[in-house]
């Protein structure tokens, strides 16, 4: 058993002993430069888009109408729960260090300058604050949904029990018997687990080891969230639909991503002052054919990060298959997209 690939990969995360020389170790300057370039190109709009996607990412876990009230209460209590989000690790300052697998400080002054510039670019664009805001909101929503599920589970609601089981990592087994501070602590943990599932951990719990330890890991850093998200959506949305266990999450999640994508499309244009290369939903509805409708759906679903890499793949397929054009933002690596844009100009 100890020799199986799955166990070996798991032990890498336990011991921190990655066998192949990650670029952070073998080429620290290149690693830091990749982080800097990506942070410069992402811009503040990407952070706003992530915040706008927080509600739709929560939709698969809304089991009944009363859950919407709990989620709204969570948003209203976001400021009150902010400290607990930080204390539980749901919110992590400078989380892009984990995303890019940055390893401690180095003795190389130039490498440290590149790292400082990358962190500064992220803060200057507002993406550090927006990430914290999104995680605070997700934590607070998850905590209040947990409270609602506890009430439902005590009343015998089977769906509430399933949700509590889904987010039960490090939660006491006697959750339904807890009261007062002990119950609040357990709900904090549910909120933390909810945040990890929706906002991503950038850790081995949702990622293959190769995306962390390979020489190309820095170039795939921005894809970590998408890969992890695709795993979550498969487990929580597609799998229950295919098994017949629960078909509601796929319908609400799909509708939510399309509507959120339309809003993000308008928001992007407002923030950048530029019209996208892709037609808007209004233009497609007014004069587009069936193929244009399909392509527009793929565009909107990618904008709201439908299923992580699933949305990216759908967008690439329609760009190439329907319009025969170069796909935008390949594997969520903006440096590649910027180079392609420059070449076309």
Short mmCIF file of C-alpha atoms in Angstrom, two decimals:
data_model
loop_
_atom_site.label_atom_id
_atom_site.label_comp_id
_atom_site.label_asym_id
_atom_site.label_seq_id
_atom_site.Cartn_x
_atom_site.Cartn_y
_atom_site.Cartn_z
CA UNK A 1 0.00 0.00 0.00
CA UNK A 2 2.80 2.42 0.87
CA UNK A 3 4.18 2.01 -2.65
CA UNK A 4 0.99 3.03 -4.46
CA UNK A 5 1.10 6.35 -6.39
CA UNK A 6 -1.91 7.71 -4.47
CA UNK A 7 -0.26 7.09 -1.09
CA UNK A 8 3.06 8.51 -2.30
CA UNK A 9 1.35 11.69 -3.50
CA UNK A 10 -0.51 12.00 -0.20
CA UNK A 11 2.71 11.62 1.79
CA UNK A 12 4.33 14.40 -0.22
CA UNK A 13 1.73 16.76 1.23
CA UNK A 14 2.22 15.39 4.74
CA UNK A 15 6.03 15.62 4.70
CA UNK A 16 6.51 18.46 2.22
CA UNK A 17 9.02 16.24 0.38
CA UNK A 18 8.41 16.82 -3.32
CA UNK A 19 10.86 14.68 -5.26
CA UNK A 20 11.23 16.66 -8.48
CA UNK A 21 12.98 20.07 -8.34
CA UNK A 22 10.23 22.68 -8.47
CA UNK A 23 11.09 25.89 -10.28
CA UNK A 24 10.80 27.79 -6.98
CA UNK A 25 13.95 25.94 -5.91
CA UNK A 26 15.82 25.35 -9.16
CA UNK A 27 15.06 28.72 -10.82
CA UNK A 28 13.85 31.15 -8.13
CA UNK A 29 14.31 34.25 -10.32
CA UNK A 30 12.22 32.79 -13.14
CA UNK A 31 9.60 31.64 -10.64
CA UNK A 32 9.39 35.13 -9.08
CA UNK A 33 9.29 36.80 -12.50
CA UNK A 34 6.36 34.61 -13.60
CA UNK A 35 4.45 35.59 -10.46
CA UNK A 36 5.18 39.28 -11.09
CA UNK A 37 4.15 39.22 -14.77
CA UNK A 38 0.93 37.37 -14.03
CA UNK A 39 0.03 39.73 -11.20
CA UNK A 40 0.66 42.74 -13.43
CA UNK A 41 -1.49 41.38 -16.26
CA UNK A 42 -4.42 40.11 -14.20
CA UNK A 43 -5.57 43.57 -13.12
CA UNK A 44 -8.23 44.59 -10.64
CA UNK A 45 -11.08 43.46 -12.88
CA UNK A 46 -10.25 39.81 -12.21
CA UNK A 47 -10.69 40.41 -8.48
CA UNK A 48 -14.06 42.07 -9.04
CA UNK A 49 -15.11 39.13 -11.19
CA UNK A 50 -14.17 36.71 -8.43
CA UNK A 51 -16.24 38.65 -5.89
CA UNK A 52 -19.21 38.71 -8.28
CA UNK A 53 -19.00 34.92 -8.56
CA UNK A 54 -19.31 34.32 -4.79
CA UNK A 55 -23.16 34.02 -4.81
CA UNK A 56 -23.29 31.64 -7.77
CA UNK A 57 -20.63 29.39 -6.23
CA UNK A 58 -22.91 29.02 -3.19
CA UNK A 59 -25.99 27.99 -5.21
CA UNK A 60 -25.29 24.21 -5.31
CA UNK A 61 -25.60 24.17 -1.51
CA UNK A 62 -28.96 25.92 -1.28
CA UNK A 63 -31.35 23.07 -0.50
CA UNK A 64 -34.55 25.04 0.15
CA UNK A 65 -35.94 28.56 0.09
CA UNK A 66 -35.13 29.25 3.75
CA UNK A 67 -31.44 28.69 2.97
CA UNK A 68 -31.52 31.89 0.92
CA UNK A 69 -32.45 33.82 4.05
CA UNK A 70 -29.56 32.23 5.92
CA UNK A 71 -27.15 33.12 3.12
CA UNK A 72 -28.38 36.72 3.11
CA UNK A 73 -27.94 36.93 6.89
CA UNK A 74 -24.40 35.64 6.42
CA UNK A 75 -23.64 38.46 4.00
CA UNK A 76 -25.05 41.01 6.42
CA UNK A 77 -22.92 39.58 9.25
CA UNK A 78 -19.75 39.49 7.16
CA UNK A 79 -17.99 42.23 9.11
CA UNK A 80 -18.84 40.60 12.45
CA UNK A 81 -17.46 37.26 11.26
CA UNK A 82 -14.33 38.71 9.63
CA UNK A 83 -12.05 38.02 12.61
CA UNK A 84 -13.16 34.40 12.88
CA UNK A 85 -12.57 33.97 9.15
CA UNK A 86 -8.96 34.98 9.71
CA UNK A 87 -8.52 32.91 12.88
CA UNK A 88 -9.86 29.73 11.27
CA UNK A 89 -7.72 30.18 8.14
CA UNK A 90 -10.68 30.72 5.83
CA UNK A 91 -9.11 34.07 4.97
CA UNK A 92 -5.35 34.02 4.38
CA UNK A 93 -3.40 37.24 3.73
CA UNK A 94 -1.11 37.07 0.68
CA UNK A 95 -2.62 33.75 -0.38
CA UNK A 96 -0.99 34.14 -3.79
CA UNK A 97 2.26 32.99 -2.12
CA UNK A 98 0.56 29.63 -1.65
CA UNK A 99 -0.94 29.79 -5.13
CA UNK A 100 2.51 30.26 -6.69
CA UNK A 101 4.18 27.86 -4.26
CA UNK A 102 6.62 30.47 -2.94
CA UNK A 103 9.19 28.88 -0.63
CA UNK A 104 10.46 31.12 2.19
CA UNK A 105 12.97 33.91 1.72
CA UNK A 106 16.07 33.67 -0.42
CA UNK A 107 19.49 35.25 -0.15
CA UNK A 108 19.16 36.62 -3.66
CA UNK A 109 18.29 40.34 -3.55
CA UNK A 110 16.90 40.41 -7.09
CA UNK A 111 14.54 37.49 -6.41
CA UNK A 112 13.29 39.20 -3.26
CA UNK A 113 12.73 42.42 -5.24
CA UNK A 114 10.64 40.55 -7.82
CA UNK A 115 8.57 38.98 -5.04
CA UNK A 116 8.08 42.36 -3.37
CA UNK A 117 6.98 43.88 -6.69
CA UNK A 118 4.54 41.00 -7.32
CA UNK A 119 2.95 41.44 -3.89
CA UNK A 120 2.83 45.21 -4.42
CA UNK A 121 1.10 44.85 -7.80
CA UNK A 122 -1.55 42.62 -6.25
CA UNK A 123 -2.19 45.10 -3.43
CA UNK A 124 -2.08 48.16 -5.71
CA UNK A 125 -4.71 46.64 -8.03
CA UNK A 126 -6.94 45.92 -5.03
CA UNK A 127 -6.92 42.18 -5.63
CA UNK A 128 -5.55 41.41 -2.16
CA UNK A 129 -8.47 43.27 -0.55
CA UNK A 130 -11.00 41.76 -2.97
CA UNK A 131 -9.74 38.24 -2.23
CA UNK A 132 -10.10 38.87 1.50
CA UNK A 133 -13.57 40.35 0.95
CA UNK A 134 -14.69 37.31 -1.05
CA UNK A 135 -13.35 34.88 1.54
CA UNK A 136 -14.92 36.80 4.42
CA UNK A 137 -18.27 36.75 2.63
CA UNK A 138 -18.05 33.07 1.75
CA UNK A 139 -17.08 32.15 5.33
CA UNK A 140 -19.99 34.11 6.79
CA UNK A 141 -22.48 32.62 4.31
CA UNK A 142 -21.17 29.11 5.01
CA UNK A 143 -21.46 29.61 8.77
CA UNK A 144 -25.08 30.75 8.59
CA UNK A 145 -25.98 27.98 6.14
CA UNK A 146 -24.44 25.57 8.64
CA UNK A 147 -26.66 26.99 11.36
CA UNK A 148 -29.70 26.50 9.10
CA UNK A 149 -28.65 22.92 8.30
CA UNK A 150 -28.29 22.11 12.00
CA UNK A 151 -31.86 23.31 12.58
CA UNK A 152 -33.04 21.25 9.60
CA UNK A 153 -31.12 18.15 10.63
CA UNK A 154 -32.65 18.27 14.11
CA UNK A 155 -36.07 18.33 12.43
CA UNK A 156 -35.18 15.29 10.32
CA UNK A 157 -34.38 17.06 7.02
CA UNK A 158 -32.34 14.54 5.01
CA UNK A 159 -30.83 17.16 2.67
CA UNK A 160 -29.65 19.23 5.63
CA UNK A 161 -27.98 16.12 7.05
CA UNK A 162 -26.23 15.50 3.72
CA UNK A 163 -24.89 19.07 3.67
CA UNK A 164 -23.56 18.78 7.22
CA UNK A 165 -21.82 15.55 6.22
CA UNK A 166 -20.30 17.26 3.17
CA UNK A 167 -18.72 19.95 5.33
CA UNK A 168 -17.92 17.86 8.42
CA UNK A 169 -14.10 18.00 8.32
CA UNK A 170 -12.87 18.64 11.90
CA UNK A 171 -16.46 19.21 13.04
CA UNK A 172 -17.45 17.32 16.25
CA UNK A 173 -19.56 14.22 15.65
CA UNK A 174 -22.05 15.36 18.28
CA UNK A 175 -22.72 18.60 16.39
CA UNK A 176 -26.50 18.40 16.87
CA UNK A 177 -26.06 18.26 20.62
CA UNK A 178 -23.77 21.29 20.90
CA UNK A 179 -24.88 24.65 22.32
CA UNK A 180 -23.45 28.09 23.01
CA UNK A 181 -19.73 28.70 22.33
CA UNK A 182 -19.14 25.06 21.36
CA UNK A 183 -21.82 25.27 18.66
CA UNK A 184 -20.40 28.58 17.40
CA UNK A 185 -16.92 27.05 17.15
CA UNK A 186 -18.32 24.12 15.17
CA UNK A 187 -20.21 26.50 12.86
CA UNK A 188 -16.97 28.46 12.37
CA UNK A 189 -15.34 25.23 11.18
CA UNK A 190 -18.24 24.58 8.79
CA UNK A 191 -17.77 28.12 7.47
CA UNK A 192 -14.07 27.43 6.97
CA UNK A 193 -14.78 24.17 5.14
CA UNK A 194 -17.38 25.96 3.00
CA UNK A 195 -14.82 28.63 2.08
CA UNK A 196 -12.21 26.03 1.17
CA UNK A 197 -14.69 24.27 -1.10
CA UNK A 198 -15.86 27.46 -2.83
CA UNK A 199 -12.79 29.71 -2.87
CA UNK A 200 -10.13 27.02 -3.19
CA UNK A 201 -7.28 25.87 -0.95
CA UNK A 202 -4.43 25.69 -3.52
CA UNK A 203 -3.36 22.58 -1.57
CA UNK A 204 -3.23 18.85 -2.14
CA UNK A 205 -6.75 18.26 -0.85
CA UNK A 206 -8.11 19.26 -4.25
CA UNK A 207 -5.10 19.22 -6.56
CA UNK A 208 -2.87 16.56 -8.15
CA UNK A 209 0.69 16.67 -6.84
CA UNK A 210 2.08 17.28 -10.33
CA UNK A 211 0.49 20.71 -10.58
CA UNK A 212 2.60 21.75 -7.58
CA UNK A 213 5.91 19.98 -8.05
CA UNK A 214 6.57 20.05 -11.79
CA UNK A 215 8.96 22.45 -13.49
CA UNK A 216 5.96 24.10 -15.15
CA UNK A 217 4.09 24.65 -11.87
CA UNK A 218 4.43 28.49 -11.92
CA UNK A 219 2.86 28.60 -15.38
CA UNK A 220 -0.07 26.53 -14.08
CA UNK A 221 -0.45 28.49 -10.82
CA UNK A 222 -3.49 30.40 -12.05
CA UNK A 223 -5.06 27.12 -13.12
CA UNK A 224 -4.98 25.70 -9.59
CA UNK A 225 -8.30 27.28 -8.67
CA UNK A 226 -9.92 26.04 -11.89
CA UNK A 227 -8.68 22.47 -11.45
CA UNK A 228 -9.80 22.39 -7.83
CA UNK A 229 -13.15 23.95 -8.75
CA UNK A 230 -13.78 21.41 -11.49
CA UNK A 231 -13.24 18.60 -8.96
CA UNK A 232 -15.69 20.20 -6.53
CA UNK A 233 -18.37 20.85 -9.17
CA UNK A 234 -18.08 17.28 -10.45
CA UNK A 235 -18.63 15.90 -6.93
CA UNK A 236 -21.31 18.37 -5.80
CA UNK A 237 -23.19 19.16 -9.03
CA UNK A 238 -22.62 16.72 -11.90
CA UNK A 239 -22.37 13.49 -9.91
CA UNK A 240 -25.63 14.01 -7.94
CA UNK A 241 -27.37 14.91 -11.20
CA UNK A 242 -26.17 11.80 -13.03
CA UNK A 243 -27.01 9.50 -10.11
CA UNK A 244 -30.43 11.07 -9.64
CA UNK A 245 -29.66 11.90 -6.02
CA UNK A 246 -30.23 15.63 -6.51
CA UNK A 247 -30.75 17.36 -9.86
CA UNK A 248 -31.50 20.82 -8.50
CA UNK A 249 -27.86 21.98 -8.02
CA UNK A 250 -27.03 21.60 -11.74
CA UNK A 251 -30.06 23.63 -12.78
CA UNK A 252 -29.54 26.45 -10.27
CA UNK A 253 -25.78 26.52 -10.79
CA UNK A 254 -26.05 26.63 -14.60
CA UNK A 255 -28.71 29.35 -14.59
CA UNK A 256 -26.76 31.30 -11.98
CA UNK A 257 -23.53 31.19 -13.96
CA UNK A 258 -25.22 32.41 -17.15
CA UNK A 259 -26.86 35.37 -15.36
CA UNK A 260 -23.66 36.16 -13.44
CA UNK A 261 -21.64 35.95 -16.66
CA UNK A 262 -23.95 38.48 -18.33
CA UNK A 263 -23.47 40.85 -15.39
CA UNK A 264 -19.69 40.36 -15.42
CA UNK A 265 -19.63 41.02 -19.17
CA UNK A 266 -21.20 44.44 -18.62
CA UNK A 267 -19.00 45.09 -15.59
CA UNK A 268 -15.83 44.33 -17.57
CA UNK A 269 -16.83 46.80 -20.27
CA UNK A 270 -17.66 49.45 -17.67
CA UNK A 271 -14.34 49.02 -15.83
CA UNK A 272 -12.06 48.79 -18.87
CA UNK A 273 -13.91 51.21 -21.14
CA UNK A 274 -13.48 48.71 -23.97
CA UNK A 275 -15.86 46.38 -25.75
CA UNK A 276 -14.93 42.72 -25.68
CA UNK A 277 -14.01 40.88 -28.88
CA UNK A 278 -17.01 38.66 -28.17
CA UNK A 279 -20.54 39.88 -28.91
CA UNK A 280 -22.74 40.78 -25.94
CA UNK A 281 -25.80 38.75 -25.05
CA UNK A 282 -27.98 41.62 -26.29
CA UNK A 283 -26.29 41.57 -29.71
CA UNK A 284 -26.66 37.81 -29.99
CA UNK A 285 -30.35 37.89 -29.03
CA UNK A 286 -31.03 40.63 -31.57
CA UNK A 287 -29.23 39.15 -34.58
CA UNK A 288 -27.39 35.93 -33.81
CA UNK A 289 -28.02 32.44 -35.09
CA UNK A 290 -28.04 29.14 -33.16
CA UNK A 291 -24.24 28.83 -33.33
CA UNK A 292 -23.87 32.35 -31.94
CA UNK A 293 -26.20 31.43 -29.09
CA UNK A 294 -24.05 28.42 -28.21
CA UNK A 295 -20.86 30.50 -28.36
CA UNK A 296 -22.42 33.23 -26.19
CA UNK A 297 -23.48 30.70 -23.56
CA UNK A 298 -19.91 29.38 -23.45
CA UNK A 299 -18.59 32.95 -23.10
CA UNK A 300 -20.94 33.79 -20.22
CA UNK A 301 -20.26 30.51 -18.45
CA UNK A 302 -16.51 31.01 -18.69
CA UNK A 303 -16.79 34.56 -17.36
CA UNK A 304 -18.47 33.22 -14.23
CA UNK A 305 -15.98 30.30 -14.04
CA UNK A 306 -18.52 27.53 -14.69
CA UNK A 307 -16.98 24.35 -13.34
CA UNK A 308 -13.46 25.79 -13.36
CA UNK A 309 -11.58 24.33 -16.31
CA UNK A 310 -14.86 23.08 -17.78
CA UNK A 311 -15.85 26.65 -18.62
CA UNK A 312 -12.40 27.33 -20.09
CA UNK A 313 -12.64 24.22 -22.27
CA UNK A 314 -16.12 25.17 -23.52
CA UNK A 315 -14.92 28.65 -24.46
CA UNK A 316 -11.87 27.33 -26.32
CA UNK A 317 -14.02 24.81 -28.19
CA UNK A 318 -16.50 27.43 -29.40
CA UNK A 319 -13.82 29.98 -30.30
CA UNK A 320 -12.00 27.44 -32.45
CA UNK A 321 -14.91 25.32 -33.67
CA UNK A 322 -17.49 28.04 -34.42
CA UNK A 323 -15.49 31.17 -35.17
CA UNK A 324 -12.11 29.68 -36.09
CA UNK A 325 -10.25 32.23 -33.99
CA UNK A 326 -7.42 32.00 -31.49
CA UNK A 327 -8.85 31.17 -28.05
CA UNK A 328 -8.46 33.79 -25.31
CA UNK A 329 -6.73 33.21 -21.98
CA UNK A 330 -5.42 29.71 -22.61
CA UNK A 331 -5.23 27.70 -19.36
CA UNK A 332 -5.89 30.92 -17.44
CA UNK A 333 -2.34 32.12 -18.16
CA UNK A 334 -2.62 35.84 -19.02
CA UNK A 335 1.01 36.07 -20.19
CA UNK A 336 0.15 33.72 -23.06
CA UNK A 337 -2.97 35.71 -23.94
CA UNK A 338 -1.04 38.98 -23.87
CA UNK A 339 1.58 37.56 -26.23
CA UNK A 340 -1.14 36.38 -28.63
CA UNK A 341 -2.83 39.79 -28.51
CA UNK A 342 0.46 41.50 -29.34
CA UNK A 343 1.10 39.11 -32.22
CA UNK A 344 -2.34 39.78 -33.71
CA UNK A 345 -1.82 43.54 -33.50
#
